Coordinates of C-alpha atoms in Angstrom, one line a residue:
M1 CA 0.3 28.5 52.8
K2 CA -2.8 28.3 50.7
F3 CA -3.5 25.2 48.5
T4 CA -5.9 24.9 45.6
I5 CA -6.8 21.3 44.6
K6 CA -9.0 20.4 41.7
N7 CA -10.2 17.1 40.2
L8 CA -8.5 14.9 42.7
G9 CA -10.7 11.9 43.7
P10 CA -13.8 13.3 45.3
L11 CA -12.2 16.8 45.5
K12 CA -13.6 18.9 42.6
N13 CA -12.5 22.4 43.6
C14 CA -11.1 23.1 47.0
Q15 CA -9.1 25.9 48.6
I16 CA -7.5 25.5 52.0
E17 CA -5.1 27.6 54.0
L18 CA -3.1 25.9 56.7
G19 CA -3.3 27.2 60.3
N20 CA -1.3 26.3 63.3
L21 CA -4.2 23.9 63.9
T22 CA -6.1 22.8 60.8
V23 CA -9.3 20.8 61.3
I24 CA -11.1 19.0 58.5
C25 CA -14.4 17.4 59.2
G26 CA -17.2 16.1 57.0
K27 CA -19.1 13.0 55.9
N28 CA -17.5 9.8 54.7
N29 CA -16.2 9.7 51.1
T30 CA -15.9 13.5 50.7
G31 CA -12.2 13.5 50.1
K32 CA -10.6 14.1 53.5
T33 CA -8.0 11.3 53.0
Y34 CA -7.2 12.6 49.5
L35 CA -6.6 16.0 50.9
S36 CA -4.3 14.7 53.7
Y37 CA -2.3 12.4 51.4
S38 CA -1.8 15.0 48.7
I39 CA -0.6 17.8 51.1
F40 CA 1.6 15.3 52.9
G41 CA 3.1 14.3 49.6
F42 CA 3.7 17.9 48.6
F43 CA 5.8 18.6 51.7
E44 CA 7.6 15.3 51.5
M45 CA 8.4 15.4 47.7
V46 CA 8.4 19.1 46.8
Y47 CA 8.7 21.4 49.8
N48 CA 12.0 20.0 51.0
K49 CA 13.5 20.5 47.6
I50 CA 13.4 24.2 48.2
I51 CA 16.2 23.9 50.7
T52 CA 18.5 22.4 48.1
Y53 CA 17.3 24.4 45.2
Q54 CA 20.0 26.2 43.2
F55 CA 19.6 29.9 42.7
E56 CA 21.3 30.4 39.4
S57 CA 22.0 34.0 40.1
F58 CA 24.1 33.4 43.1
N59 CA 27.8 34.1 43.0
F60 CA 30.0 32.4 45.6
N61 CA 33.0 34.5 44.6
D62 CA 30.9 37.6 45.4
L63 CA 30.2 36.1 48.9
R64 CA 33.8 35.5 49.6
E65 CA 35.0 38.9 48.4
N66 CA 32.3 40.7 50.4
I67 CA 33.2 38.7 53.6
K68 CA 36.9 39.4 53.1
K69 CA 36.4 43.0 52.4
N70 CA 33.5 44.0 54.7
G71 CA 33.0 41.0 57.1
K72 CA 29.4 40.6 55.8
Y73 CA 27.2 39.5 52.9
S74 CA 24.0 41.3 52.2
I75 CA 20.9 39.5 51.0
D76 CA 17.9 41.2 49.2
L77 CA 14.9 39.8 51.0
K78 CA 12.4 41.1 48.4
K79 CA 14.4 39.3 45.7
L80 CA 14.5 36.2 47.7
E81 CA 10.8 36.3 48.4
N82 CA 10.1 36.6 44.6
E83 CA 12.5 33.7 43.8
I84 CA 10.9 31.4 46.4
H85 CA 7.4 32.3 45.2
D86 CA 8.3 31.5 41.6
L87 CA 9.9 28.3 42.8
Y88 CA 6.7 27.2 44.5
Q89 CA 4.7 27.8 41.4
S90 CA 7.1 25.7 39.3
L91 CA 7.4 22.8 41.8
S92 CA 3.6 22.8 42.3
K93 CA 3.1 22.1 38.6
R94 CA 5.7 19.4 38.6
Y95 CA 4.0 17.8 41.7
I96 CA 1.1 16.7 39.5
D97 CA 3.3 14.1 38.0
E98 CA 4.0 12.7 41.5
L99 CA 0.4 12.2 42.5
A100 CA 0.2 8.7 41.1
N101 CA 3.2 7.8 43.2
I102 CA 1.7 9.3 46.3
F103 CA -1.5 7.3 46.0
N104 CA 0.3 4.3 44.3
S105 CA -2.3 4.3 41.6
N106 CA -2.6 4.5 37.8
T107 CA -1.6 7.8 36.3
D108 CA -4.8 8.0 34.3
E109 CA -6.7 8.8 37.5
F110 CA -4.8 12.1 37.9
L111 CA -4.8 13.4 34.3
H112 CA -7.1 16.3 35.1
A113 CA -5.9 17.0 38.6
K114 CA -4.6 20.4 39.5
F115 CA -2.5 21.3 42.6
T116 CA -1.2 24.8 43.2
V117 CA 0.3 26.5 46.2
K118 CA 0.3 30.2 47.0
L119 CA 2.5 31.6 49.7
Q120 CA 0.8 34.0 52.1
N121 CA 3.3 36.8 52.6
R122 CA 4.0 38.2 56.0
S123 CA 3.6 41.8 56.9
N124 CA 5.7 44.2 54.8
I125 CA 9.3 43.0 54.9
K126 CA 10.4 46.5 56.0
D127 CA 8.4 46.0 59.2
L128 CA 10.5 43.0 60.2
E129 CA 13.4 43.4 62.5
F130 CA 15.6 40.6 63.8
S131 CA 19.1 39.6 64.9
F132 CA 20.2 36.1 65.8
P133 CA 23.4 34.0 65.7
I134 CA 23.9 31.3 63.2
S135 CA 27.1 30.0 64.6
E136 CA 30.0 31.0 66.8
D137 CA 31.4 32.7 63.7
G138 CA 28.5 34.7 62.5
K139 CA 25.0 36.1 62.8
I140 CA 22.1 37.4 60.6
V141 CA 20.8 40.9 61.2
K142 CA 18.0 42.9 59.6
E143 CA 17.2 46.4 60.7
K144 CA 13.7 47.9 60.6
N145 CA 12.7 49.9 57.4
S146 CA 15.1 47.9 55.3
E147 CA 14.7 45.1 52.8
I148 CA 18.2 43.9 53.2
A149 CA 19.5 41.3 55.7
N150 CA 23.2 41.1 56.4
L151 CA 25.0 37.8 57.0
Y152 CA 28.1 38.6 59.2
L153 CA 30.9 36.1 59.4
S154 CA 34.3 36.3 61.1
K155 CA 37.2 37.2 58.7
T156 CA 38.8 33.9 59.1
N157 CA 39.4 31.3 56.4
K158 CA 36.8 29.0 57.8
Y159 CA 33.6 30.6 56.3
V160 CA 31.4 28.4 58.5
I161 CA 27.6 28.8 58.3
E162 CA 25.9 26.3 60.5
P163 CA 25.0 23.6 59.9
I164 CA 26.7 23.4 56.5
E165 CA 30.4 24.2 55.9
L166 CA 31.0 26.0 52.6
N167 CA 33.5 24.2 50.4
T168 CA 34.0 23.4 46.8
E169 CA 32.1 20.1 47.2
N170 CA 28.8 21.4 48.4
E171 CA 28.7 25.1 47.6
K172 CA 26.8 24.6 44.3
E173 CA 24.2 22.4 46.1
Y174 CA 23.7 24.7 49.0
P175 CA 23.8 28.4 47.9
V176 CA 23.8 30.8 50.7
Q177 CA 20.3 32.2 50.0
V178 CA 18.8 28.8 50.6
M179 CA 20.8 28.3 53.8
F180 CA 19.7 31.7 54.9
F181 CA 16.1 30.7 54.3
A182 CA 16.7 27.4 56.1
F183 CA 18.2 29.0 59.2
C184 CA 14.9 30.9 59.7
K185 CA 12.8 27.9 58.9
G186 CA 10.3 27.3 61.7
R187 CA 11.4 30.4 63.5
L188 CA 8.8 32.7 61.8
L189 CA 11.4 35.4 61.2
L190 CA 11.8 35.8 57.5
V191 CA 9.4 36.5 54.7
F192 CA 6.7 33.9 55.3
N193 CA 4.8 32.8 58.4
E194 CA 4.0 29.3 57.2
L195 CA 7.4 27.7 57.4
I196 CA 7.3 23.9 58.1
Q197 CA 10.2 22.0 59.5
N198 CA 9.3 18.3 59.0
I199 CA 6.1 16.4 58.5
F200 CA 4.7 13.3 60.2
L201 CA 1.4 11.6 59.2
I202 CA -0.5 9.1 61.4
S203 CA -3.0 7.4 59.2
A204 CA -6.4 5.8 60.2
E205 CA -4.8 2.4 59.4
R206 CA -2.2 2.9 62.2
T207 CA -3.2 0.0 64.5
A208 CA -3.2 -2.5 61.5
L209 CA 0.2 -1.2 60.4
Q210 CA 1.6 -1.7 63.9
T211 CA 0.1 -5.2 64.2
F212 CA 1.2 -6.6 60.8
Q213 CA 4.4 -4.7 60.0
K214 CA 6.6 -7.5 61.2
E215 CA 4.7 -10.1 59.1
I216 CA 4.9 -7.8 56.1
D217 CA 8.7 -7.5 56.5
Q218 CA 9.1 -11.2 56.9
Y219 CA 7.1 -11.8 53.8
R220 CA 9.3 -9.3 51.9
S221 CA 12.4 -11.0 53.3
R222 CA 11.2 -14.4 52.0
L223 CA 10.5 -12.8 48.6
I224 CA 14.0 -11.4 48.4
A225 CA 15.5 -14.7 49.3
E226 CA 13.5 -16.4 46.6
I227 CA 14.5 -13.8 44.1
Q228 CA 18.1 -14.4 44.9
R229 CA 17.7 -18.1 44.4
N230 CA 15.7 -17.8 41.2
K231 CA 17.3 -15.0 39.0
S232 CA 14.4 -15.2 36.5
I233 CA 11.9 -13.6 38.9
N234 CA 11.2 -10.0 38.3
F235 CA 12.4 -8.2 41.5
T236 CA 10.4 -5.0 40.8
E237 CA 7.1 -6.9 40.3
F238 CA 7.4 -8.6 43.8
Y239 CA 9.1 -5.9 45.8
S240 CA 7.2 -2.8 44.7
S241 CA 5.0 -1.3 47.5
R242 CA 1.3 -2.0 47.5
F243 CA 0.6 0.9 49.8
P244 CA 0.1 4.7 49.2
Y245 CA 3.3 6.6 49.9
P246 CA 2.1 8.1 53.3
L247 CA 1.4 4.6 54.6
E248 CA 4.8 3.4 53.4
Q249 CA 6.4 6.2 55.3
Q250 CA 4.5 5.4 58.4
M251 CA 5.6 1.8 58.1
N252 CA 9.2 3.0 57.8
F253 CA 8.7 4.9 61.1
I254 CA 7.4 1.8 62.9
R255 CA 10.2 -0.3 61.3
D256 CA 12.8 2.2 62.6
T257 CA 11.5 2.4 66.2
D258 CA 14.8 1.1 67.6
K259 CA 16.6 4.0 65.9
N260 CA 13.9 6.6 66.7
V261 CA 14.0 6.1 70.5
K262 CA 17.7 6.8 70.8
K263 CA 17.3 10.6 71.2
N264 CA 14.8 12.9 72.9
S265 CA 12.7 15.5 71.2
F266 CA 12.3 19.1 72.4
I267 CA 8.9 18.1 73.7
K268 CA 10.5 15.5 76.0
D269 CA 13.2 18.0 77.1
Y270 CA 11.1 21.1 77.6
H271 CA 7.5 19.9 77.9
P272 CA 7.7 16.5 79.6
D273 CA 4.2 17.1 81.0
I274 CA 2.8 16.6 77.4
I275 CA 4.4 13.1 77.2
E276 CA 3.0 12.2 80.7
Y277 CA -0.4 13.6 79.6
I278 CA -0.9 10.9 77.0
E279 CA 0.2 8.1 79.3
N280 CA -2.0 9.4 82.2
M281 CA -4.9 9.7 79.8
L282 CA -4.6 6.0 79.0
G283 CA -3.4 4.8 82.4
V284 CA -0.3 3.2 80.9
K285 CA 3.4 3.7 80.4
Y286 CA 5.1 3.0 77.0
E287 CA 8.5 1.4 77.2
F288 CA 10.9 0.1 74.6
L289 CA 12.4 -3.3 75.5
N290 CA 14.1 -6.0 73.4
E291 CA 13.5 -4.1 70.2
Q292 CA 9.8 -3.8 70.6
I293 CA 7.3 -1.4 72.2
M294 CA 6.0 -2.7 75.6
V295 CA 3.2 -1.3 77.6
N296 CA 3.2 -1.1 81.4
V297 CA -0.3 -1.7 82.6
G298 CA -0.6 -2.0 86.4
N299 CA 3.1 -2.8 86.8
K300 CA 2.8 -5.6 84.3
L301 CA 4.7 -5.4 81.0
I302 CA 2.9 -6.6 77.9
P303 CA 3.7 -6.3 74.2
Q304 CA 2.0 -3.5 72.4
Y305 CA 0.0 -5.8 70.2
L306 CA -1.7 -7.3 73.3
A307 CA -2.7 -3.8 74.6
S308 CA -6.0 -2.2 74.1
S309 CA -6.8 -0.7 70.8
S310 CA -6.7 2.8 72.3
V311 CA -3.2 2.3 73.6
R312 CA -2.1 1.0 70.1
S313 CA -3.9 3.9 68.4
L314 CA -1.8 6.5 70.2
A315 CA 1.6 4.6 70.3
D316 CA 3.0 6.2 67.2
L317 CA 2.0 9.7 68.4
H318 CA 3.7 9.1 71.8
I319 CA 6.9 7.8 70.2
W320 CA 7.1 10.7 67.7
L321 CA 6.4 13.4 70.3
K322 CA 8.9 11.9 72.8
H323 CA 11.7 11.2 70.4
K324 CA 11.3 13.0 67.0
A325 CA 9.3 16.2 67.2
S326 CA 10.9 19.5 66.4
K327 CA 9.6 23.0 66.6
G328 CA 7.9 24.0 63.4
D329 CA 7.0 20.4 62.5
L330 CA 3.6 19.5 60.9
L331 CA 1.8 16.6 62.6
M332 CA -1.0 15.2 60.5
I333 CA -3.5 12.7 62.1
D334 CA -6.4 11.0 60.4
E335 CA -9.3 10.3 62.8
P336 CA -7.5 11.0 66.1
E337 CA -10.6 9.8 67.9
L338 CA -10.0 6.2 66.7
N339 CA -10.8 3.7 69.5
L340 CA -11.0 6.5 72.1
H341 CA -13.8 6.9 74.7
P342 CA -15.5 10.4 74.4
E343 CA -13.7 11.5 77.6
N344 CA -10.4 10.8 76.0
Q345 CA -11.4 12.4 72.8
I346 CA -12.0 15.6 74.8
K347 CA -8.6 15.2 76.5
L348 CA -7.0 14.7 73.1
A349 CA -8.4 18.1 71.9
R350 CA -6.6 19.7 74.9
L351 CA -3.4 17.9 74.0
F352 CA -3.6 19.4 70.5
A353 CA -3.9 22.9 71.9
R354 CA -0.9 22.3 74.2
L355 CA 1.2 21.1 71.2
V356 CA 0.2 24.1 69.1
N357 CA 1.2 26.5 71.9
A358 CA 4.5 24.6 72.2
G359 CA 5.3 25.1 68.5
I360 CA 4.0 22.1 66.7
N361 CA 1.6 22.6 63.7
I362 CA -1.3 20.2 63.7
W363 CA -3.6 18.9 61.0
I364 CA -6.5 16.6 61.8
T365 CA -9.4 15.0 59.9
T366 CA -12.1 14.0 62.3
H367 CA -15.7 12.7 62.7
S368 CA -15.7 13.5 66.4
D369 CA -18.1 16.0 67.7
Y370 CA -16.4 15.8 71.1
I371 CA -13.0 16.9 69.7
V372 CA -14.6 19.8 67.6
K373 CA -16.7 21.0 70.5
E374 CA -13.8 20.9 72.9
L375 CA -11.6 22.8 70.5
N376 CA -14.4 25.4 70.3
N377 CA -14.3 25.6 74.1
L378 CA -10.5 26.2 74.0
L379 CA -11.1 29.0 71.4
L380 CA -13.6 30.6 73.9
L381 CA -11.1 30.2 76.6
S382 CA -8.7 32.7 74.9
N383 CA -11.2 35.5 75.6
E384 CA -10.9 37.6 78.7
F385 CA -13.9 37.4 81.1
A386 CA -14.8 37.8 84.7
D387 CA -13.5 35.1 87.1
K388 CA -11.5 33.4 84.3
D389 CA -8.9 32.0 86.7
K390 CA -11.7 30.5 88.8
F391 CA -13.3 29.0 85.8
I392 CA -10.0 27.4 84.6
K393 CA -9.4 25.9 88.0
Q394 CA -13.0 24.7 88.4
F395 CA -13.0 22.8 85.1
G396 CA -9.4 21.6 85.2
Y397 CA -8.0 23.6 82.3
S398 CA -4.6 25.1 82.0
K399 CA -3.7 28.4 80.4
D400 CA -1.5 26.7 77.7
E401 CA -4.7 25.0 76.4
A402 CA -6.3 28.2 75.2
L403 CA -6.4 28.7 71.4
S404 CA -6.5 32.1 69.7
I405 CA -8.6 32.8 66.6
N406 CA -5.6 33.3 64.4
Q407 CA -4.1 29.9 65.3
M408 CA -7.0 27.8 63.9
K409 CA -8.5 27.0 60.5
V410 CA -11.6 24.8 60.3
Y411 CA -13.1 23.3 57.1
V412 CA -16.0 21.0 56.2
S413 CA -15.6 18.7 53.2
N414 CA -18.9 18.7 51.2
E415 CA -20.4 16.0 49.1
N416 CA -20.1 18.3 46.0
G417 CA -16.3 18.1 46.2
T418 CA -15.7 21.5 47.8
L419 CA -14.5 22.7 51.2
E420 CA -16.5 25.1 53.4
N421 CA -14.4 27.5 55.4
I422 CA -16.0 27.7 58.9
K423 CA -15.9 31.2 60.3
I424 CA -14.3 31.7 63.7
D425 CA -14.7 34.7 66.0
K426 CA -14.7 35.5 69.7
H427 CA -17.8 33.3 70.1
G428 CA -16.0 30.3 68.5
M429 CA -16.9 28.4 65.4
S430 CA -20.1 28.8 63.4
S431 CA -22.0 25.5 62.8
T432 CA -20.1 22.4 61.6
T433 CA -21.2 19.2 59.9
F434 CA -22.2 17.6 63.2
D435 CA -24.8 20.1 64.3
E436 CA -27.5 19.0 61.8
T437 CA -27.0 15.4 62.7
I438 CA -27.2 16.1 66.4
D439 CA -30.3 18.2 66.0
K440 CA -31.9 15.4 64.0
I441 CA -31.3 12.7 66.6
N442 CA -32.4 15.0 69.4
E443 CA -35.6 15.7 67.5
V444 CA -36.2 11.9 67.1
S445 CA -35.5 11.3 70.8
N446 CA -37.9 14.1 71.9
S447 CA -40.6 12.9 69.6
L448 CA -40.3 9.4 70.9
F449 CA -40.3 10.6 74.5
N450 CA -43.5 12.6 73.9
L451 CA -45.2 9.7 72.1
I452 CA -44.5 7.3 74.9
D453 CA -45.9 9.8 77.5

């Protein structure tokens, strides 16, 4: 997926294509947060509408008749591709009107903003070949050298297409083209290779949100009680959020922790080592007790708000990975290095690589040279070289930490409101925003050293 953003805060003219791991670095006040919030808002407010979009050309009677007669329904993938492309263009334009809600700001600030999305097509549709079940009653099959995919169902009267049952109440809301698209969502099988399941953003304000969320909720409860007693008070004036939409969503996640911990994610079920990796990195265990997050430090349980800032900084990440993450999700983290020692920043870079290789898409904005340099090492690690296994063992890497060139996109946000696309090849990244600063401080140190001698 390729985004073009113009006249949005400090962002004057930016083009950015998402990778499995997207890294944004740059100086302060160059628009990194604007970039994160606007793309988060697009997925939350626009992207998910595609799944419930009504394709006017679809005929349910045609579906039923084909299934009754032939036991299948054929879908023209090229036509579907064009419809979805047109839909993205339409919804992108409408999204401009939502930007003020995303940032919880005056609409005048976004009068000249532009936000467009272009879908990057996969290889030729004819080159695709797949077959997989969608339920006990059916499967989707596409043969090579064809632009047609066939949806096969049993010739019963049930007409079940998981996870939605077709009936007169929901058939207009969920046309079969959309369901067909949704089945492949996150599985990289259909027309596009940038399919996102769900999105979760962890802001740079995360420790404050965790600390004060209960107090904010208590304040709101008192306001509601006062409004109920005094009918003349304007409810909207008092209850409307003062936070940008992404922060409000993160607060909702914290508020719903008791609900979130009731099930395990695929990471917990199939990659438990990743969950343990975070806890081992910090030397703690996260637990949920009496409706609050507790931290086990040296066999002593303490409330999360009494734990170190590093433990609080990664609490939301730990909970989401353990209980909510699904394959194909997009995880966005502003300043993942927040409150972390350089050693743990390096370990966090390795964690990101593991998550990408497990099927999670990652977006980070960072000021950490340690994270960027370690990600560069993991890119180099994907090359074949002599004694590679020995090297991996010597430096404590694992093979699931290597990152290939086609998995990663790196950008530098510039002071002129543009994004620079950092080139990546077998030798890793070209220079980033940190190199000039590091060279300068080394120059000062060497000059001082020579003067003192």
